[in-house]
Short mmCIF file of C-alpha atoms in Angstrom, two decimals:
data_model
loop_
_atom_site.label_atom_id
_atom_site.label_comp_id
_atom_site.label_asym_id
_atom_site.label_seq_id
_atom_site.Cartn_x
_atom_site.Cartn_y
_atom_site.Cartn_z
CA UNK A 1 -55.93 -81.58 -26.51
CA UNK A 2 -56.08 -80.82 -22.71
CA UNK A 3 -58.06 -78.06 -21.94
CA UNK A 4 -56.37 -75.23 -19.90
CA UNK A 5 -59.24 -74.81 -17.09
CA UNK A 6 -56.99 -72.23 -15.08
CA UNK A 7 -57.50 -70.03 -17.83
CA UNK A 8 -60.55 -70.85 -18.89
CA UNK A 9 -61.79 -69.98 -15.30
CA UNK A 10 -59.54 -67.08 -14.89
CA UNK A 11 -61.19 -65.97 -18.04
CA UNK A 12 -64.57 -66.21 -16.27
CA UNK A 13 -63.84 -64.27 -13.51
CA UNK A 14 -62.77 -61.60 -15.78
CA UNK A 15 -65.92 -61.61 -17.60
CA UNK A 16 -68.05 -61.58 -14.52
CA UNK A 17 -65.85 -59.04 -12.91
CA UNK A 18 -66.04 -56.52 -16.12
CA UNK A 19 -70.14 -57.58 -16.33
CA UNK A 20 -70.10 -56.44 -12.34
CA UNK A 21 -68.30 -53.36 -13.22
CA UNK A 22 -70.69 -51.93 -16.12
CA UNK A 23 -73.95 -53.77 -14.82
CA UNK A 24 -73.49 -52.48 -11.02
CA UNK A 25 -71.78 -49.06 -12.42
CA UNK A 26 -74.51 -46.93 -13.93
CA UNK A 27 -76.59 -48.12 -11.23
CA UNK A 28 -74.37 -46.23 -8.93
CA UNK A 29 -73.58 -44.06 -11.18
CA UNK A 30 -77.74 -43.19 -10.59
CA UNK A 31 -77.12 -42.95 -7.14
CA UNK A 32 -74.01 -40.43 -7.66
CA UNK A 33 -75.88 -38.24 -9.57
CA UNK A 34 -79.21 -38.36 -7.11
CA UNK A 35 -78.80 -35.36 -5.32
CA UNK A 36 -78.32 -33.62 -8.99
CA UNK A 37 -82.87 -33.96 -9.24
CA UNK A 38 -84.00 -30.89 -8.96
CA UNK A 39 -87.27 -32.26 -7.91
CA UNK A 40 -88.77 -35.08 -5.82
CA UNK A 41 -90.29 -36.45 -9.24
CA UNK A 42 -86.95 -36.20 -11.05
CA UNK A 43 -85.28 -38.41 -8.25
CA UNK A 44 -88.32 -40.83 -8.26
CA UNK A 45 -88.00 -41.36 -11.78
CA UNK A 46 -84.07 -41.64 -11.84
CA UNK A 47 -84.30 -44.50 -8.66
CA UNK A 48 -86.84 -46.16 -10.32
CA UNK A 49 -84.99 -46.19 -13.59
CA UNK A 50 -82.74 -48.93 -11.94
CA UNK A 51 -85.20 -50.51 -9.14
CA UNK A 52 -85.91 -53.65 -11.05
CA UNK A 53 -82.60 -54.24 -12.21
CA UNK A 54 -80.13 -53.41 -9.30
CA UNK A 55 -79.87 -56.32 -7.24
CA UNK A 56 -79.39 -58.67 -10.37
CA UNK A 57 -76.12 -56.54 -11.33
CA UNK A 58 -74.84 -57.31 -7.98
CA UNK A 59 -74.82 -61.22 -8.94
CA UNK A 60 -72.04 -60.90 -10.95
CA UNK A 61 -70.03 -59.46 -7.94
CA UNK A 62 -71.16 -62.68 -5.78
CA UNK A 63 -70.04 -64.63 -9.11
CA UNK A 64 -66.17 -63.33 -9.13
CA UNK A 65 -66.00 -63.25 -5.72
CA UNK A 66 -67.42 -66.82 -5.23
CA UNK A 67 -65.08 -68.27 -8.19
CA UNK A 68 -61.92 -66.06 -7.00
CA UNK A 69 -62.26 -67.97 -3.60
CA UNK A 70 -62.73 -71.57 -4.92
CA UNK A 71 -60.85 -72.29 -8.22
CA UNK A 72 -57.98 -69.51 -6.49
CA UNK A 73 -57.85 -69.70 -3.32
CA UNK A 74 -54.02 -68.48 -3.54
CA UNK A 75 -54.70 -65.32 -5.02
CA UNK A 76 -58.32 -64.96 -2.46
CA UNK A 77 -55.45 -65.55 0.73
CA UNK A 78 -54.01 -63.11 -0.59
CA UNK A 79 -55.47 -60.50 -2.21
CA UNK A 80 -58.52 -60.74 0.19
CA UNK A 81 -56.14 -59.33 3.32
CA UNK A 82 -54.57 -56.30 1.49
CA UNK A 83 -57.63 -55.06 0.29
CA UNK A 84 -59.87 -55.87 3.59
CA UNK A 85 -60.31 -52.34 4.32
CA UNK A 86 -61.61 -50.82 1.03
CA UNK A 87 -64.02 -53.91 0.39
CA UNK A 88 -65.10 -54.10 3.87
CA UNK A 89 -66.39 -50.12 3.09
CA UNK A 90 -67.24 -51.15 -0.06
CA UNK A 91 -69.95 -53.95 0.70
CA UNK A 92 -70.94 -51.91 3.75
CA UNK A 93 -71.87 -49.38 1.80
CA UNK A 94 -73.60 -51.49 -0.69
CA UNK A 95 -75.96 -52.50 2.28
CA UNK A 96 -76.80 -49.03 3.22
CA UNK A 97 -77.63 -48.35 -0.32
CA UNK A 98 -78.93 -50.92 -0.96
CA UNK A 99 -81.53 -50.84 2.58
CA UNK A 100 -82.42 -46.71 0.87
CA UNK A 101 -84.16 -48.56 -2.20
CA UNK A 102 -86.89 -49.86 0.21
CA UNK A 103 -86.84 -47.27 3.28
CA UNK A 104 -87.05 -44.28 0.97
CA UNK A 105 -90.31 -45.24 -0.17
CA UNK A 106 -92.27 -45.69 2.76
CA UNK A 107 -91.11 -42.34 4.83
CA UNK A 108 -92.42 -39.21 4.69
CA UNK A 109 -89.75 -37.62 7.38
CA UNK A 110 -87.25 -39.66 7.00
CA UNK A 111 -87.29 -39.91 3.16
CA UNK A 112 -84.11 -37.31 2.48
CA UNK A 113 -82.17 -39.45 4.83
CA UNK A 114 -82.62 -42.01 2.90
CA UNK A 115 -81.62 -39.94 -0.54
CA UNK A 116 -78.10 -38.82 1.14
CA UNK A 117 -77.57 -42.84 1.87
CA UNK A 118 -78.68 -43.63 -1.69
CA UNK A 119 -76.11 -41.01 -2.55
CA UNK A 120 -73.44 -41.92 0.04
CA UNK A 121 -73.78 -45.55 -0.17
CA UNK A 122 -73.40 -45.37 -4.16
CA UNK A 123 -70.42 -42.61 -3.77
CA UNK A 124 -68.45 -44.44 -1.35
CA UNK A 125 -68.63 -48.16 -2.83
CA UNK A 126 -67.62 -46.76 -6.19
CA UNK A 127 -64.97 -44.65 -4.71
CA UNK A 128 -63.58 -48.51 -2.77
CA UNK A 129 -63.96 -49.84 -6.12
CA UNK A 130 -61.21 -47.62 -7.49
CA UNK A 131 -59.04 -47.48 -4.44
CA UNK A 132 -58.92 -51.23 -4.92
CA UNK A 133 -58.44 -51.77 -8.48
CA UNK A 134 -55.64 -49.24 -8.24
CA UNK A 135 -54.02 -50.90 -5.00
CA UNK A 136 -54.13 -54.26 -6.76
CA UNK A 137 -52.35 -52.72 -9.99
CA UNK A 138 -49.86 -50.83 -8.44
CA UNK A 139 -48.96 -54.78 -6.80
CA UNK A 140 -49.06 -56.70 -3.46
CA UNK A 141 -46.36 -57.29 -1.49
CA UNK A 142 -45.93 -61.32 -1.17
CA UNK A 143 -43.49 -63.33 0.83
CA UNK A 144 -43.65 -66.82 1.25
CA UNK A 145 -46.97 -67.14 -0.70
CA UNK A 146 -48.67 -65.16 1.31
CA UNK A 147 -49.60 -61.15 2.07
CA UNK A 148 -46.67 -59.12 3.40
CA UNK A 149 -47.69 -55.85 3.71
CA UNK A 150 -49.46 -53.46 6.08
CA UNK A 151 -53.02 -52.47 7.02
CA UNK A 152 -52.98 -49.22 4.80
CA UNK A 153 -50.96 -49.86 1.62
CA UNK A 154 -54.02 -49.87 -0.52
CA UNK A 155 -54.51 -45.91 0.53
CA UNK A 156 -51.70 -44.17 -2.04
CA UNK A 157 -51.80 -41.17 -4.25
CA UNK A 158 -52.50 -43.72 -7.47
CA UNK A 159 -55.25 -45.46 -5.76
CA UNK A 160 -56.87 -42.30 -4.69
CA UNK A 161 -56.78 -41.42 -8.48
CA UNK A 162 -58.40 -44.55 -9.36
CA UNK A 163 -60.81 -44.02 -7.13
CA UNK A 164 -61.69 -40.30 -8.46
CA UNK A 165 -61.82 -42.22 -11.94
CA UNK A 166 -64.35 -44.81 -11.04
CA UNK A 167 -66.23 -42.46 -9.33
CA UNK A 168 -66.40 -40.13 -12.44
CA UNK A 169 -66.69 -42.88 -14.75
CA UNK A 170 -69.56 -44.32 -13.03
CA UNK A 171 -71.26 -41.00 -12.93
CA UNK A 172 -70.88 -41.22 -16.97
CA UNK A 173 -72.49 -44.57 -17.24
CA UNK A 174 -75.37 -43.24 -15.31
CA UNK A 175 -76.04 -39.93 -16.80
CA UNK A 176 -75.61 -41.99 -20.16
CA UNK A 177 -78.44 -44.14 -18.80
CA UNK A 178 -80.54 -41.86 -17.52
CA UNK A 179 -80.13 -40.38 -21.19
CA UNK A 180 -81.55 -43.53 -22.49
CA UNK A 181 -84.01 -43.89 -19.83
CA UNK A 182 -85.81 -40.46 -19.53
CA UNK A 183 -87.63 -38.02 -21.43
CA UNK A 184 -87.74 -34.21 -20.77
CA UNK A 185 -86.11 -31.47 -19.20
CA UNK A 186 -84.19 -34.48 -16.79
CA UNK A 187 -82.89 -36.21 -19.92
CA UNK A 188 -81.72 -32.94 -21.46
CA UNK A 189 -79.96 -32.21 -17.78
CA UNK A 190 -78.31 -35.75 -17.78
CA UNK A 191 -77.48 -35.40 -21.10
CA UNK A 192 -74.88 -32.49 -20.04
CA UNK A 193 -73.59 -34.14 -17.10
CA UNK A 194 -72.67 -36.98 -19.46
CA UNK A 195 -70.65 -34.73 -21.16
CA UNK A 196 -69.16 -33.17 -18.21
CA UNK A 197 -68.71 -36.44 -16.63
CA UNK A 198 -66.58 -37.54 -19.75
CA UNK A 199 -64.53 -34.82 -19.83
CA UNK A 200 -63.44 -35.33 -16.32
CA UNK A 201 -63.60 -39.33 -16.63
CA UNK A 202 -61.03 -39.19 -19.66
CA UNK A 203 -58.69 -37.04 -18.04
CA UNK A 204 -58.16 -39.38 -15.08
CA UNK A 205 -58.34 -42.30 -17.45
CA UNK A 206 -55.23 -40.56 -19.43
CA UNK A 207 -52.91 -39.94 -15.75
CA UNK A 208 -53.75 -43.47 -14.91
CA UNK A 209 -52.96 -44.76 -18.31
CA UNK A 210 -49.80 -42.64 -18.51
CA UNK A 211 -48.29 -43.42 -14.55
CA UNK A 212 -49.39 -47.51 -14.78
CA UNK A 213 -46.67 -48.48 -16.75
CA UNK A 214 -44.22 -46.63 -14.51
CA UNK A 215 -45.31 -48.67 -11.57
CA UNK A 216 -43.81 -51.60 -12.38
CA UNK A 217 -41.12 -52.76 -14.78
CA UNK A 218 -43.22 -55.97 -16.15
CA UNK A 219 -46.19 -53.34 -17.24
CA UNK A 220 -43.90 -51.00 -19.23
CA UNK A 221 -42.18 -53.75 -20.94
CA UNK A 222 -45.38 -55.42 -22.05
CA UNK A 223 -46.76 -51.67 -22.98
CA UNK A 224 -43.82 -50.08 -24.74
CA UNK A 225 -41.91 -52.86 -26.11
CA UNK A 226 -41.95 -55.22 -29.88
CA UNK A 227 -44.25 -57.03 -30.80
CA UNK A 228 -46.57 -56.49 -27.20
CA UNK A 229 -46.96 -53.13 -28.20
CA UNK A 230 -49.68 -54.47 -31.41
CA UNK A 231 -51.79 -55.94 -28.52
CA UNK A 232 -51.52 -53.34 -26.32
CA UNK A 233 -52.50 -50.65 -29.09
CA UNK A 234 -55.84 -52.62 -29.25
CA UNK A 235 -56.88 -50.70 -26.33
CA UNK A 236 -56.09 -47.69 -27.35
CA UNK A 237 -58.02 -47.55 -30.34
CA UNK A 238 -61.10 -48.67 -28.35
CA UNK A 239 -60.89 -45.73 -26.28
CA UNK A 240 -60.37 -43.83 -29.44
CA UNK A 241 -63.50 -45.39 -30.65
CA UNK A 242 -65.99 -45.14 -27.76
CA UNK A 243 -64.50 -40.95 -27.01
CA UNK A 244 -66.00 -40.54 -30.99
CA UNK A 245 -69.11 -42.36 -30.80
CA UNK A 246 -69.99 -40.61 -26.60
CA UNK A 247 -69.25 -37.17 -28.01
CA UNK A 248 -71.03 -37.26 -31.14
CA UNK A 249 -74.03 -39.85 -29.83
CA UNK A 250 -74.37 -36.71 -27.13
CA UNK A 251 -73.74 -34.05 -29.25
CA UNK A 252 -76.53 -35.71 -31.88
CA UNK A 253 -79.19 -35.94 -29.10
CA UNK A 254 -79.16 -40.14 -29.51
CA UNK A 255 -80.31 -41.90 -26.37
CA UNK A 256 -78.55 -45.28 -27.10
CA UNK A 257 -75.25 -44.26 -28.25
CA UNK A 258 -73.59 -42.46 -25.68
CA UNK A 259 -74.64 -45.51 -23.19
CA UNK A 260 -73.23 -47.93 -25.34
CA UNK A 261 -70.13 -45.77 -26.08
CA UNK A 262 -69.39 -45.52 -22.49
CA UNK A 263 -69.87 -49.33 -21.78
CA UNK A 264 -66.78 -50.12 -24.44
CA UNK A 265 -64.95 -47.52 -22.88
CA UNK A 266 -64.83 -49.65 -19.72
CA UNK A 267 -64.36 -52.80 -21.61
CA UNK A 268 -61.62 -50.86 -23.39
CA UNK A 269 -59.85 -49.74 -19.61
CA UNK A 270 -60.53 -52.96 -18.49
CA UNK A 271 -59.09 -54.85 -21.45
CA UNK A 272 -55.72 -52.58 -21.08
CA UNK A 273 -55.30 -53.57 -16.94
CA UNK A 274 -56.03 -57.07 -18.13
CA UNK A 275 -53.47 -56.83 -20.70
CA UNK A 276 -50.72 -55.75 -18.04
CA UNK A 277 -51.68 -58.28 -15.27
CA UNK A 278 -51.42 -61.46 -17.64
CA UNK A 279 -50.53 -64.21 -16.70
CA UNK A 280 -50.95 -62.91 -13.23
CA UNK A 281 -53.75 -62.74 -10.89
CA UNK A 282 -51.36 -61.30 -8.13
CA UNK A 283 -49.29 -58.42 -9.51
CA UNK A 284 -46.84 -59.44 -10.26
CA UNK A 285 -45.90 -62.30 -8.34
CA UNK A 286 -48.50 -65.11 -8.68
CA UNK A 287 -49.47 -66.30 -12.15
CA UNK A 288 -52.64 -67.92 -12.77
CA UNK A 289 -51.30 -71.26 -12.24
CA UNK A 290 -49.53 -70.67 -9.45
CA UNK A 291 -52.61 -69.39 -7.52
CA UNK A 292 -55.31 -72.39 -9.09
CA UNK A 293 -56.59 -75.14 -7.60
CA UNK A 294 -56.03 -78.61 -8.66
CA UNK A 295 -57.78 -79.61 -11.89
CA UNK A 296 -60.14 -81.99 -10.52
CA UNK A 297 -61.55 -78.79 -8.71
CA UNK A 298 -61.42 -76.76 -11.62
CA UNK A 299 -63.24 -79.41 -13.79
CA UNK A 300 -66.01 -79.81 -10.69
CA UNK A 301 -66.53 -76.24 -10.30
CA UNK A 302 -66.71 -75.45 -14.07
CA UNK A 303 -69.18 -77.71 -14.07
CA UNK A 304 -71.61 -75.65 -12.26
CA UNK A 305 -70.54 -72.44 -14.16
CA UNK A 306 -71.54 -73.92 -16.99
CA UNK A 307 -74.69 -74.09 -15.33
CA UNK A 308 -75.04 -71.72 -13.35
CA UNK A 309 -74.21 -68.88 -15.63
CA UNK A 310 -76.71 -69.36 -19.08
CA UNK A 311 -79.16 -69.07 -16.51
CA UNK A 312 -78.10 -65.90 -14.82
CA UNK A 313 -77.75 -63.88 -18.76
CA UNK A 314 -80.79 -65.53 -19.20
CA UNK A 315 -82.76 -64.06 -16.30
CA UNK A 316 -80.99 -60.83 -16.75
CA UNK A 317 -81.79 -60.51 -20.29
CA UNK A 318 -85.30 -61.15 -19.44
CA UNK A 319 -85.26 -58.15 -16.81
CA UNK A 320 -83.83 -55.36 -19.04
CA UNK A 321 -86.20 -56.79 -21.87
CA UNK A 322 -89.41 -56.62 -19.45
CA UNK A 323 -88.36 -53.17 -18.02
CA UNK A 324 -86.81 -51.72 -21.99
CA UNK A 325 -87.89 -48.44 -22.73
CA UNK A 326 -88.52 -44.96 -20.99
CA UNK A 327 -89.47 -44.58 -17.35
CA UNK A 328 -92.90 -43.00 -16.30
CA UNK A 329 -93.46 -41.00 -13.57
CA UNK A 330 -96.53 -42.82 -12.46
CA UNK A 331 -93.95 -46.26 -12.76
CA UNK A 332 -91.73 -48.19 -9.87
CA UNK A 333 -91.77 -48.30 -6.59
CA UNK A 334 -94.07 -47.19 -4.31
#
């Protein structure tokens, strides 16, 4: 049987991208929440909750992006210039985030400079993150294989939304992990914003679910119509799921729950955009197959996934295992 490596790689890029998403998202979910320490201890110990552990998320964005480029280098031509703007912000503000990690702990003065840029940098890149997803799924104008539209179509009511959603939901993975992380009076604080966080995160996730499939004919037919409408309910029920096991995990006190409850809600919202792009990885005018490269590419490069990407689970297994438990105040960086 001949193996399908556009979809086998597309399927890769999917799992590195949704890795990225929950990996990368309660650590900026941290930094959203930053300014939210009362005290120069509680901000120590909620940066340093994430310090060994941040720029090995970020792998998984050089992963997707990496693969998108070389096994698709259709749908990179032309996703890359409609969304230039957004992830231009996006990994600008990664940098400045990423430079307040280091700077904030060897300042005096200058150290609540570097706090707002841990806050802004994380604020803004999730914010791009949503603005993105939700110009991509609201579609890309194509003509002649190639990007049609203008410099700001990404910026539109829905992607605004989307934004506002990532932003909220990453502040829910991170109060969820600071939860998990912490001990105290700060884990009984993120503990609530957790719960406010969901509240707000699961309203936007309901007007996003409820306006996608009114953005494009192909998503409400795959939605609302026999027999799509059994895999599409999968997602659903997830949500379902992970709303039951957040409110009670929080409502119980647990410290692993809640975390784990809001990592399948992502999966869950990421499995139901998944479920209206396929088969494809322009909506909705490239397929997967349209946009791959030729096989003996596919088979080279999957090659070195193959590779490449036991050893990256395996070092970032090692990580969380090394750095498991609560964070000390007299632990991290300094």
């Amino acid at each position: 049987m001949e193996l399908d490596y556009a979809f086998i790689w597309a399927a890769i890029i999917a799992f590195s991208v949704l890795v990225y998403v929950v990996l990368d998202g309660f650590d900026l979910g941290v930094g959203i929440l930053f300014p939210l320490g009362e005290s120069e201890l509680d901000r120590d110990i909620m940066m340093n909750s994430v310090a060994p552990v941040w720029d090995g998320n970020e792998t998984w964005l050089v992963l997707g992006g990496g693969g998108l480029m070389a096994v698709f280098p259709l749908a990179y031509a032309t996703i890359l210039p409609a969304l230039y703007m957004p992830l231009t912000i996006m990994l600008l503000a990664l940098v400045f985030r990423g430079v307040a990690f280091e700077y904030r702990w060897r300042t005096t003065r200058g150290k609540r400079f570097w706090d707002h840029a841990f806050f802004g940098g994380s604020s803004v890149a999730a914010i791009m993150q949503g603005i993105a997803l939700g110009a991509l799924v609201q579609g890309i104008e194509i003509e002649n294989r190639a990007y049609a539209g203008g410099w700001f179509d990404w910026l539109t009511p829905f992607s605004i939304l989307c934004g506002a959603a990532v932003w909220f939901g990453y502040g829910l993975l991170g109060a969820t992990w600071l939860n998990m992380k912490t001990e105290g009076a700060l884990q009984a604080k993120m503990r609530d914003y957790a719960y406010k966080c969901a509240i707000v995160t699961l309203a936007l996730i309901a007007v996003v679910s409820f306006w996608t499939p009114f953005l494009n004919e192909d998503y409400f037919h795959k939605w609302f119509s026999f027999p799509g409408s059994l895999y599409t309910s999968i997602a659903p029920a997830l949500v379902v799921i992970a709303i039951w096991r957040l409110f009670t995990g929080i409502k119980q006190k647990h410290d692993i729950w809640p975390f784990a409850a809001s990592i399948l809600l992502f999966v869950a919202c990421f499995g139901g955009i998944g479920i209206s792009f396929y088969p494809n990885i322009v909506p909705t005018s490239i397929t997967i197959w349209e946009a791959a490269a030729p096989d003996n590419s596919l088979k080279f490069t999957l090659v070195g996934a193959l590779i490449l990407m036991p050893m990256i689970l395996a070092y970032t297994g090692y990580a969380y295992w090394v750095f498991r438990g609560k964070v000390k105040p007299d632990a991290g960086y300094h």
